[in-house]
Coordinates of C-alpha atoms in Angstrom, one line a residue:
M404 CA 123.8 99.7 104.9
S405 CA 126.6 101.8 103.3
R406 CA 129.2 99.3 104.6
A407 CA 127.2 96.4 103.1
R408 CA 126.9 98.2 99.8
K409 CA 130.7 98.7 99.6
Q410 CA 131.4 95.1 100.4
L411 CA 128.9 93.9 97.9
R412 CA 130.3 96.0 95.1
A413 CA 133.9 95.2 96.0
A414 CA 133.0 91.5 95.7
L415 CA 131.4 92.1 92.3
S416 CA 134.6 93.8 91.1
L417 CA 136.6 90.7 92.2
V418 CA 134.2 88.4 90.4
A419 CA 134.5 90.4 87.2
V420 CA 138.3 90.0 87.4
S421 CA 138.3 86.3 88.1
T422 CA 135.7 85.4 85.5
R423 CA 136.5 87.8 82.6
G424 CA 140.1 88.7 83.2
A425 CA 139.5 92.4 83.4
T426 CA 137.9 94.7 85.9
T427 CA 134.5 96.0 84.9
E428 CA 133.1 99.1 86.6
V429 CA 129.6 98.6 88.2
S430 CA 127.2 101.5 88.0
G431 CA 124.6 101.7 90.7
Q432 CA 122.2 103.4 88.4
R433 CA 122.5 100.9 85.6
G434 CA 120.0 98.1 84.8
L435 CA 121.0 94.5 85.3
S436 CA 121.4 93.9 81.6
A437 CA 123.3 96.8 80.2
W438 CA 126.1 94.6 78.9
P439 CA 127.0 93.8 75.3
A440 CA 125.4 90.7 73.8
P441 CA 127.5 87.9 72.3
Q442 CA 127.9 87.5 68.6
E443 CA 126.3 84.1 67.8
P444 CA 124.2 82.3 65.3
G445 CA 120.5 83.3 65.4
M446 CA 121.6 86.9 65.9
E447 CA 118.4 88.2 64.3
Y448 CA 116.4 86.7 67.2
Q449 CA 118.7 88.3 69.8
D450 CA 118.5 91.6 68.0
A451 CA 114.7 91.4 68.2
V452 CA 114.8 90.6 71.9
R453 CA 117.2 93.4 72.6
M454 CA 115.0 95.8 70.9
L455 CA 112.0 94.5 72.8
N456 CA 114.0 95.0 76.0
T457 CA 114.2 98.7 75.3
L458 CA 110.5 98.8 76.0
Q459 CA 111.1 97.8 79.6
T460 CA 110.4 100.5 82.1
N461 CA 113.7 101.5 83.7
A462 CA 114.0 101.4 87.5
S463 CA 114.0 105.1 88.2
Y464 CA 111.0 105.8 85.9
L465 CA 109.1 102.9 87.4
E466 CA 109.5 104.3 90.9
Q467 CA 108.2 107.7 89.7
A468 CA 105.3 106.1 87.9
K469 CA 104.2 104.3 91.1
R470 CA 104.2 107.6 92.9
Q471 CA 102.3 109.4 90.1
R472 CA 100.0 106.7 88.9
G473 CA 97.6 107.9 86.2
D474 CA 94.1 106.8 85.4
P475 CA 94.2 103.1 84.8
Q476 CA 91.2 103.2 82.5
K477 CA 93.1 105.5 80.2
Q478 CA 95.9 103.0 80.1
L479 CA 93.5 100.4 78.9
E480 CA 92.1 102.8 76.3
A481 CA 95.7 103.4 75.1
M482 CA 95.9 99.6 74.5
D483 CA 92.9 99.9 72.2
L484 CA 94.8 102.5 70.2
F485 CA 97.9 100.4 70.0
L486 CA 95.8 97.5 68.7
A487 CA 94.3 99.8 66.0
R488 CA 97.7 101.1 65.0
S489 CA 98.9 97.5 64.7
G490 CA 96.3 96.9 62.1
L491 CA 93.7 95.0 64.2
Q492 CA 90.3 96.0 65.6
V493 CA 88.9 94.7 68.9
E494 CA 86.3 92.6 67.0
D495 CA 89.2 90.7 65.3
L496 CA 90.1 89.2 68.7
D497 CA 86.7 87.5 68.9
R498 CA 87.9 85.1 66.3
L499 CA 90.5 83.7 68.8
N500 CA 87.8 82.1 70.9
V501 CA 89.6 83.2 74.1
I502 CA 89.7 81.5 77.4
H503 CA 90.7 84.4 79.8
V504 CA 92.2 83.4 83.2
T505 CA 93.2 85.5 86.2
G506 CA 94.0 84.9 89.8
T507 CA 96.8 85.3 92.3
K508 CA 98.0 81.7 92.7
G509 CA 97.8 79.0 90.1
K510 CA 96.5 80.9 87.1
G511 CA 99.4 79.8 84.9
S512 CA 99.0 76.2 86.0
T513 CA 95.3 76.4 85.3
C514 CA 96.0 77.7 81.8
A515 CA 98.5 74.9 81.2
F516 CA 96.0 72.3 82.2
T517 CA 93.3 73.9 80.1
E518 CA 95.4 74.2 77.0
R519 CA 96.6 70.6 77.3
I520 CA 93.1 69.2 77.7
L521 CA 91.8 71.0 74.6
R522 CA 94.9 70.1 72.5
N523 CA 94.0 66.5 73.2
Y524 CA 90.8 67.1 71.3
G525 CA 92.8 67.8 68.2
L526 CA 92.4 71.5 68.4
K527 CA 95.1 74.0 67.5
T528 CA 95.8 76.0 70.6
G529 CA 97.4 79.3 71.3
F530 CA 98.7 80.1 74.8
F531 CA 99.9 83.5 76.1
S532 CA 101.5 83.5 79.5
S533 CA 104.0 85.4 81.7
P534 CA 106.7 85.6 82.8
H535 CA 109.0 83.5 80.8
L536 CA 111.7 81.4 82.5
V537 CA 114.5 81.2 80.0
Q538 CA 113.5 82.6 76.6
V539 CA 110.9 85.3 76.0
R540 CA 109.3 83.3 73.1
E541 CA 108.0 80.9 75.8
R542 CA 105.3 83.5 76.5
I543 CA 103.7 82.8 73.1
R544 CA 103.0 79.1 72.4
I545 CA 101.3 77.2 69.5
N546 CA 100.1 73.7 70.4
G547 CA 102.0 73.9 73.7
Q548 CA 105.4 74.7 72.1
P549 CA 107.1 78.2 72.3
I550 CA 107.0 79.8 68.8
S551 CA 110.3 79.4 66.9
R552 CA 113.0 82.0 66.9
E553 CA 112.2 82.6 63.3
L554 CA 108.5 83.1 63.8
F555 CA 109.2 85.3 66.9
T556 CA 111.6 87.5 64.9
K557 CA 109.3 87.8 61.9
H558 CA 106.3 88.9 63.9
F559 CA 108.3 91.1 66.2
W560 CA 109.7 93.3 63.4
R561 CA 106.5 93.3 61.5
L562 CA 104.6 94.7 64.5
Y563 CA 107.5 97.0 65.6
H564 CA 107.7 98.6 62.1
R565 CA 103.9 98.9 61.9
L566 CA 103.8 100.9 65.2
E567 CA 106.8 103.0 64.1
E568 CA 105.0 103.9 60.8
T569 CA 101.8 104.9 62.6
K570 CA 103.2 107.1 65.3
D571 CA 102.5 110.8 65.5
D572 CA 103.0 113.6 68.0
S573 CA 99.7 112.9 69.7
C574 CA 100.5 109.5 71.0
V575 CA 103.3 107.4 72.5
S576 CA 105.2 105.7 69.7
M577 CA 105.6 102.3 71.4
P578 CA 103.8 100.3 74.0
T579 CA 105.6 99.0 77.0
Y580 CA 107.2 95.5 77.1
F581 CA 104.2 93.5 78.3
R582 CA 101.7 95.4 76.1
F583 CA 103.9 94.9 73.1
L584 CA 104.0 91.1 73.7
T585 CA 100.3 91.0 74.3
L586 CA 99.7 92.6 70.9
M587 CA 102.2 90.4 69.3
A588 CA 100.6 87.3 70.7
F589 CA 97.2 88.3 69.2
H590 CA 98.8 88.8 65.8
V591 CA 100.6 85.5 66.0
F592 CA 97.5 83.6 67.0
L593 CA 95.4 85.2 64.2
Q594 CA 98.1 84.6 61.6
E595 CA 98.5 80.9 62.7
K596 CA 94.8 80.4 62.7
V597 CA 94.5 78.8 66.1
D598 CA 91.2 77.3 67.1
L599 CA 91.4 78.9 70.5
A600 CA 93.7 81.1 72.6
V601 CA 94.2 80.5 76.4
V602 CA 95.2 84.0 77.7
E603 CA 96.7 84.4 81.1
V604 CA 96.2 87.9 82.7
G605 CA 99.5 89.6 83.5
I606 CA 98.7 91.6 86.6
G607 CA 95.2 92.1 88.1
G608 CA 92.5 91.9 85.4
A609 CA 90.4 95.1 85.1
Y610 CA 93.1 97.2 83.6
D611 CA 95.5 94.5 82.4
S612 CA 96.5 94.8 78.7
T613 CA 94.9 91.4 78.0
N614 CA 91.5 92.8 79.0
I615 CA 91.0 94.4 75.6
V616 CA 89.4 91.1 74.7
R617 CA 85.7 92.0 74.7
K618 CA 84.1 88.6 73.9
P619 CA 86.0 85.7 75.4
V620 CA 84.2 82.3 75.3
V621 CA 84.7 81.8 79.0
C622 CA 86.6 83.3 82.0
G623 CA 88.3 81.8 85.0
V624 CA 89.5 83.0 88.4
S625 CA 92.0 80.8 90.3
S626 CA 92.9 81.2 94.0
L627 CA 93.1 84.8 95.3
G628 CA 95.7 86.2 97.7
I629 CA 97.9 89.2 98.4
D630 CA 100.3 90.2 95.6
H631 CA 101.2 93.4 93.6
T632 CA 99.8 95.5 96.4
S633 CA 101.2 98.7 95.0
L634 CA 99.1 98.2 91.8
L635 CA 96.1 96.2 92.9
G636 CA 95.4 97.2 96.6
D637 CA 96.5 96.1 100.0
T638 CA 93.5 93.8 100.8
V639 CA 92.4 90.6 99.2
E640 CA 88.9 92.2 98.6
K641 CA 90.5 95.1 96.6
I642 CA 92.5 92.6 94.6
A643 CA 89.3 90.5 94.0
W644 CA 87.7 93.6 92.5
Q645 CA 90.6 94.0 90.1
K646 CA 90.5 90.3 89.2
G647 CA 86.7 90.4 88.6
G648 CA 87.3 93.1 86.0
I649 CA 87.7 90.4 83.3
F650 CA 84.1 89.4 83.7
K651 CA 82.0 90.2 80.6
P652 CA 78.2 90.5 80.1
G653 CA 76.6 87.2 79.3
I654 CA 80.0 85.4 79.3
P655 CA 80.2 82.4 81.7
A656 CA 82.9 82.6 84.4
F657 CA 84.1 80.1 86.9
T658 CA 86.0 80.5 90.2
V659 CA 87.4 78.1 92.7
L660 CA 86.3 78.4 96.4
Q661 CA 87.7 81.6 97.8
P662 CA 87.6 83.1 101.4
E663 CA 84.2 84.7 102.1
G664 CA 85.3 88.3 101.6
P665 CA 86.9 88.1 98.1
L666 CA 84.2 85.6 97.0
A667 CA 81.5 88.1 97.9
V668 CA 83.4 90.8 95.9
L669 CA 83.6 88.5 92.8
R670 CA 79.8 87.7 93.2
E671 CA 78.9 91.4 93.4
R672 CA 81.2 92.2 90.4
A673 CA 79.6 89.5 88.3
Q674 CA 76.1 90.7 89.2
Q675 CA 77.0 94.3 88.3
I676 CA 78.4 93.2 84.9
S677 CA 75.6 90.6 84.3
C678 CA 78.1 87.8 84.1
P679 CA 77.0 84.3 85.0
L680 CA 79.5 83.2 87.7
Y681 CA 79.8 79.6 88.8
L682 CA 81.6 78.0 91.7
C683 CA 83.8 74.9 90.8
P684 CA 83.0 71.7 92.7
P685 CA 86.1 70.1 94.1
L686 CA 88.0 67.6 92.0
E687 CA 86.8 64.8 94.2
A688 CA 83.2 65.4 92.9
L689 CA 84.3 64.8 89.3
E690 CA 86.3 61.7 90.4
E691 CA 83.4 60.1 92.1
G692 CA 82.3 56.9 90.4
G693 CA 85.4 56.7 88.3
P694 CA 89.2 56.2 88.6
P695 CA 91.1 59.0 90.4
L696 CA 92.6 61.7 88.2
T697 CA 96.3 61.8 87.7
L698 CA 97.9 65.2 87.4
G699 CA 101.1 66.0 85.5
L700 CA 101.9 68.7 88.1
E701 CA 102.7 67.8 91.6
G702 CA 101.2 69.3 94.8
E703 CA 97.9 69.0 96.5
H704 CA 97.1 72.7 95.5
Q705 CA 97.2 71.7 91.8
R706 CA 93.9 69.8 92.3
S707 CA 92.1 73.2 92.7
N708 CA 93.7 74.4 89.4
A709 CA 92.8 71.2 87.7
A710 CA 89.2 71.5 88.8
L711 CA 89.0 75.0 87.4
A712 CA 90.7 73.9 84.1
L713 CA 88.2 71.1 83.6
Q714 CA 85.3 73.5 83.9
L715 CA 86.9 76.0 81.5
A716 CA 87.6 73.3 79.0
H717 CA 84.1 71.7 79.4
C718 CA 82.4 75.1 79.0
W719 CA 84.5 76.0 76.0
L720 CA 83.6 72.7 74.3
W721 CA 80.0 73.1 75.1
Q722 CA 79.9 76.7 73.8
Q723 CA 81.5 75.4 70.6
E724 CA 78.9 72.6 70.4
H725 CA 81.5 69.9 70.7
R726 CA 80.0 66.4 71.2
D727 CA 82.5 64.6 73.5
L728 CA 81.7 66.5 76.8
G729 CA 81.5 63.8 79.4
E730 CA 78.4 62.4 81.0
L731 CA 76.7 64.8 83.4
K732 CA 76.4 63.5 87.0
T733 CA 74.0 66.2 88.3
S734 CA 70.8 67.5 86.9
G735 CA 69.9 71.1 87.8
L736 CA 72.1 73.6 89.7
S737 CA 72.8 73.6 93.4
V738 CA 73.9 76.8 95.2
L739 CA 76.8 77.3 97.6
W740 CA 77.9 80.7 99.0
Q741 CA 75.1 82.3 97.0
L742 CA 76.7 81.1 93.8
P743 CA 75.5 78.3 91.5
L744 CA 77.7 75.2 91.4
A745 CA 79.2 74.4 88.1
P746 CA 78.1 71.0 86.6
V747 CA 79.6 67.8 87.9
F748 CA 80.5 65.6 84.9
Q749 CA 82.5 62.5 84.2
P750 CA 85.8 63.6 82.7
T751 CA 86.4 62.2 79.2
S752 CA 89.5 60.2 78.2
H753 CA 90.8 63.4 76.4
M754 CA 90.4 65.3 79.7
R755 CA 92.1 62.7 81.8
H756 CA 95.1 62.3 79.5
G757 CA 95.3 66.1 79.2
L758 CA 95.6 66.5 82.9
Q759 CA 98.1 63.7 83.2
D760 CA 100.3 65.0 80.3
T761 CA 100.4 68.6 81.4
E762 CA 103.9 70.1 81.9
W763 CA 104.6 73.5 83.3
L764 CA 108.2 74.2 84.1
G765 CA 109.2 75.9 87.3
R766 CA 106.1 74.9 89.2
T767 CA 106.4 72.0 91.6
Q768 CA 109.1 70.6 89.3
V769 CA 111.6 68.0 90.4
L770 CA 115.0 67.3 88.7
R771 CA 117.0 64.3 90.0
R772 CA 120.7 64.4 89.2
G773 CA 122.9 61.9 91.0
P774 CA 123.0 62.7 94.7
L775 CA 121.2 66.0 94.1
T776 CA 117.5 66.5 93.8
W777 CA 116.4 70.0 92.7
Y778 CA 112.9 71.1 93.7
L779 CA 111.8 74.2 91.7
D780 CA 108.7 76.2 92.5
G781 CA 108.3 79.9 91.7
A782 CA 106.0 80.6 94.7
H783 CA 106.2 84.3 95.6
T784 CA 103.1 85.0 97.7
T785 CA 102.3 83.8 101.2
S786 CA 99.5 81.5 100.0
S787 CA 101.6 80.0 97.2
M788 CA 104.6 79.6 99.6
Q789 CA 102.4 77.6 102.0
A790 CA 101.4 75.3 99.1
C791 CA 105.1 75.1 98.1
V792 CA 106.2 74.1 101.6
C793 CA 103.5 71.4 101.8
W794 CA 104.5 70.0 98.4
F795 CA 108.2 70.1 99.3
R796 CA 107.8 68.2 102.5
Q797 CA 105.6 65.6 100.9
A798 CA 108.1 65.3 98.0
L799 CA 111.0 64.8 100.5
Q800 CA 109.2 61.7 101.9
R801 CA 108.6 60.3 98.4
N802 CA 112.3 60.8 97.5
Q803 CA 113.8 59.1 100.5
R804 CA 116.8 57.0 99.5
P805 CA 118.7 54.3 101.2
P806 CA 121.3 56.0 103.5
S807 CA 124.7 56.2 101.8
G808 CA 125.8 59.3 103.7
P809 CA 124.3 62.3 105.5
E810 CA 121.2 64.0 104.0
V811 CA 121.6 67.8 103.4
R812 CA 118.8 70.3 102.8
V813 CA 119.5 73.6 101.0
L814 CA 117.3 76.5 100.4
L815 CA 118.0 78.8 97.4
F816 CA 115.9 81.9 97.7
N817 CA 115.2 85.3 96.2
S818 CA 112.2 87.6 96.1
T819 CA 111.5 90.7 94.1
G820 CA 109.0 93.6 93.8
D821 CA 106.8 94.5 96.7
R822 CA 106.7 91.0 98.2
D823 CA 107.3 90.6 101.9
P824 CA 110.4 88.4 102.1
A825 CA 110.3 88.0 105.9
A826 CA 106.8 86.5 105.7
L827 CA 107.9 84.1 102.9
L828 CA 111.0 83.0 104.8
K829 CA 109.1 82.5 108.0
L830 CA 106.9 79.9 106.1
L831 CA 110.1 78.1 105.0
Q832 CA 111.5 77.7 108.5
P833 CA 109.7 74.4 109.3
C834 CA 111.5 72.7 106.3
Q835 CA 114.6 72.5 108.5
F836 CA 117.3 73.5 106.0
D837 CA 120.9 73.0 106.8
Y838 CA 121.9 75.9 104.6
A839 CA 120.1 78.9 103.3
V840 CA 121.6 80.5 100.1
F841 CA 120.5 83.9 98.7
C842 CA 121.4 85.4 95.3
P843 CA 119.9 87.7 92.7
N844 CA 118.1 86.4 89.7
L845 CA 121.3 86.9 87.7
T846 CA 122.6 83.9 85.8
E847 CA 126.1 85.3 85.9
V848 CA 127.8 88.5 87.2
L849 CA 129.0 90.9 84.5
S850 CA 128.5 88.3 81.8
P851 CA 127.1 89.1 78.3
G852 CA 124.5 86.4 78.9
S853 CA 121.2 86.2 76.9
A854 CA 119.0 89.1 76.0
D855 CA 116.0 87.0 77.0
Q856 CA 116.8 87.5 80.7
Q857 CA 117.8 91.2 80.6
N858 CA 116.0 93.3 83.2
F859 CA 116.1 97.1 83.3
T860 CA 113.4 97.5 86.0
V861 CA 115.9 97.2 88.9
T862 CA 119.5 98.3 89.5
L863 CA 122.4 96.1 90.4
D864 CA 122.8 97.7 93.8
Q865 CA 119.1 97.2 94.6
V866 CA 119.1 93.4 94.0
L867 CA 122.4 92.8 95.8
I868 CA 121.3 94.7 98.9
R869 CA 118.0 93.0 98.8
C870 CA 119.8 89.6 99.0
L871 CA 121.6 90.8 102.1
E872 CA 118.4 91.9 103.6
H873 CA 116.9 88.4 102.9
Q874 CA 119.9 86.9 104.8
Q875 CA 119.3 89.2 107.7
H876 CA 115.6 88.3 107.8
W877 CA 116.6 84.6 107.9
S878 CA 119.1 85.2 110.7
R879 CA 116.6 87.0 112.8
L880 CA 114.1 84.2 112.3
D881 CA 116.7 81.7 113.4
E882 CA 117.5 83.8 116.5
E883 CA 113.8 84.0 117.4
Q884 CA 113.7 80.2 117.5
A885 CA 117.0 79.7 119.2
S886 CA 118.5 80.4 122.7
P887 CA 120.0 83.9 122.9
A888 CA 123.0 82.4 124.6
L889 CA 123.9 80.2 121.6
C890 CA 123.1 82.5 118.7
S891 CA 125.1 85.6 117.7
P892 CA 124.0 88.5 115.5
P893 CA 124.7 88.3 111.8
Q894 CA 128.2 89.4 110.7
L895 CA 129.6 90.4 107.4
G896 CA 132.6 88.6 105.9
G897 CA 135.1 90.1 103.5
P898 CA 134.7 89.7 99.7
T899 CA 136.1 86.7 97.8
P900 CA 136.1 85.8 94.1
L901 CA 132.9 83.7 94.6
L902 CA 131.2 84.6 97.9
L903 CA 129.8 88.0 98.8
V904 CA 128.6 87.6 102.4
S905 CA 128.5 84.7 104.8
H906 CA 126.8 84.3 108.1
P907 CA 128.9 82.3 110.5
P908 CA 127.4 78.8 111.3
Q909 CA 125.3 78.7 114.5
P910 CA 124.7 75.5 116.5
C911 CA 121.0 76.1 116.6
S912 CA 120.2 77.2 113.0
A913 CA 120.8 76.8 109.3
S914 CA 124.0 78.5 108.1
S915 CA 123.3 81.2 105.5
L916 CA 125.3 82.5 102.5
V917 CA 124.9 85.2 99.9
F918 CA 126.3 84.8 96.4
S919 CA 126.6 87.3 93.6
C920 CA 124.8 85.3 91.0
V921 CA 123.0 82.0 90.4
S922 CA 125.9 80.3 88.7
H923 CA 128.1 80.8 91.8
A924 CA 125.4 79.6 94.1
L925 CA 124.8 76.4 92.1
Q926 CA 128.5 75.7 92.0
W927 CA 128.8 75.8 95.8
I928 CA 125.6 73.8 96.3
S929 CA 126.4 71.1 93.7
Q930 CA 130.2 70.8 94.4
G931 CA 130.6 69.3 90.9
R932 CA 128.3 66.4 91.7
D933 CA 125.5 67.4 89.3
P934 CA 126.3 65.4 86.1
V935 CA 124.5 67.9 83.8
F936 CA 125.4 71.3 85.3
H937 CA 128.6 72.7 83.8
P938 CA 129.4 76.1 85.2
P939 CA 130.0 78.8 82.5
S940 CA 132.7 80.3 84.7
P941 CA 134.3 77.5 86.8
L942 CA 135.5 78.1 90.3
R943 CA 139.0 79.3 90.9
G944 CA 139.6 78.2 94.5
L945 CA 137.2 77.8 97.4
P946 CA 136.0 80.7 99.4
T947 CA 137.7 81.1 102.7
H948 CA 134.6 81.8 104.8
P949 CA 134.1 79.2 107.5
T950 CA 130.5 78.5 106.5
A951 CA 131.4 78.1 102.8
S952 CA 134.5 75.9 103.3
S953 CA 132.9 73.7 106.0
G954 CA 129.7 73.5 104.1
A955 CA 131.6 72.4 100.9
S956 CA 133.0 69.4 102.8
V957 CA 129.5 68.5 104.1
L958 CA 128.0 68.7 100.6
Q959 CA 130.9 66.7 99.0
E960 CA 130.3 63.8 101.5
A961 CA 126.5 63.9 101.6
G962 CA 124.6 60.9 100.5
A963 CA 121.7 63.0 99.3
I964 CA 121.3 66.8 98.7
H965 CA 117.8 68.2 98.5
V966 CA 117.7 71.8 97.1
L967 CA 114.5 73.9 97.1
V968 CA 114.6 76.8 94.7
T969 CA 111.8 79.3 95.4
G970 CA 110.6 82.8 96.0
S971 CA 110.8 84.1 92.4
L972 CA 109.9 82.6 89.0
H973 CA 112.8 84.7 87.6
L974 CA 115.2 82.9 90.0
V975 CA 113.8 79.5 89.0
G976 CA 114.2 80.6 85.3
S977 CA 117.9 81.4 85.9
V978 CA 118.4 78.1 87.6
L979 CA 116.7 76.2 84.8
K980 CA 118.8 78.0 82.2
L981 CA 121.9 76.4 83.9
L982 CA 120.5 73.1 84.9
E983 CA 118.7 72.4 81.6
P984 CA 120.9 73.9 78.8
S985 CA 118.4 72.6 76.1
L986 CA 115.9 75.2 77.2
S987 CA 118.3 77.9 75.7
Q988 CA 118.4 76.3 72.3

């Protein structure tokens, strides 16, 4: 691994020379974003974001905290203190009429569906979600739109100064990054007088900072699976216990059908808390007797999210004594898996259009650009990757074009945290990619970039070495499927201004490449054929690796190039930042 580290860092130095004209030293202990920010209009917003970034937990402290984890209940109690210091009481949050949603897969999409449905009723909506893709203000939305830079800046400094003024020796002066944004979202929603707030849990549920909400109107649990095991537990039952922590006495909650083990945990959790928990009927039951529902988000798995969103919206409207609820199709409750089934009703016109008009970037998103079709999905768990693969293969069939040259399939992948990249990559093998490309979630190497995408929780060495490990996992998977006589073990090439590592092409498998940043990966994949993508640092000569040079010729002559970007929402965000420049405005 030491040899790989030297090659990776040597390549980075060359990239710095070629793109900036001067060599920049790379520190292995430095966060990804410790570079000066550009002087530009809207500097006040960037100043606020940079100050917010100082609340991120740095990589070394994060590792120490994982080993010496404190009482999570005390962390939640600390959130109550931060709320009080910010000038709010827990009771103030009751005015937000919160819809609180947790889950492993699909909780963000469920929130997006729910928010869009209720906005169609003429209600003023707030929506707090995570992570952001391009700009941090995406996390706090009013009526579906990220709050403006001016509004973000105003509320950030108001909250920051208030917390500074109320600190003393007995407490930590500032909450961490996500806690601060949670507090800020509550302040924004109250100041903007929203009719309701859709609040997506960050991680888990029981001890998540959003769980200071004591009286939501309704709660929801999307599909459960394995994720964040170092924080939530290493079984889906342990994770279900954490997710069920958002249940509140007397507050209705809904869940989609889960495997028997975690569903039993949710049921027991609800009984202990005296929370009425209902199981969502499938979307087909609500479609019966009427036209099929059209969803704005692609993928068969989105139907489960839409079914949950309809129940959350319907329950919220009923609790608020709204009239237009849709005709009930069932009288009385039936029971399945020892849980009462949620009511089956005829979706209203507002609900139908809400589902159809929902947009949620980076989730089963397709961008068509000349010969290139980009498929973007931030799947990062085994269950979500299974759904992603199913969606991608179906989308490929829908996007078949008349043959005007060979068709090429490219995978662009990265994974972070405690995810199992080998398991994720194994699920991607049946997609039959011609090239597998790996890179960190860095838009550019050693570029000032945007403060919105700064990340102090990992070091530069860590992310580059992890990409190399991803490539090695992919190579081993290829070798397992191929004849030993044809396939050779992975080799490391020397550094170039663009390419870090290339795996030589094998007759029986996809060729794989590792790039130093997203910009360089997109330049190689697109070969100048994407009419919108304009590289911030244009190529200065093609890499000399056989795979890169031969692949470039193939991509230049291809009639259609299908690119799946997956494994990390942060990777998808970096790609969108380059492919959709308007998102940075």
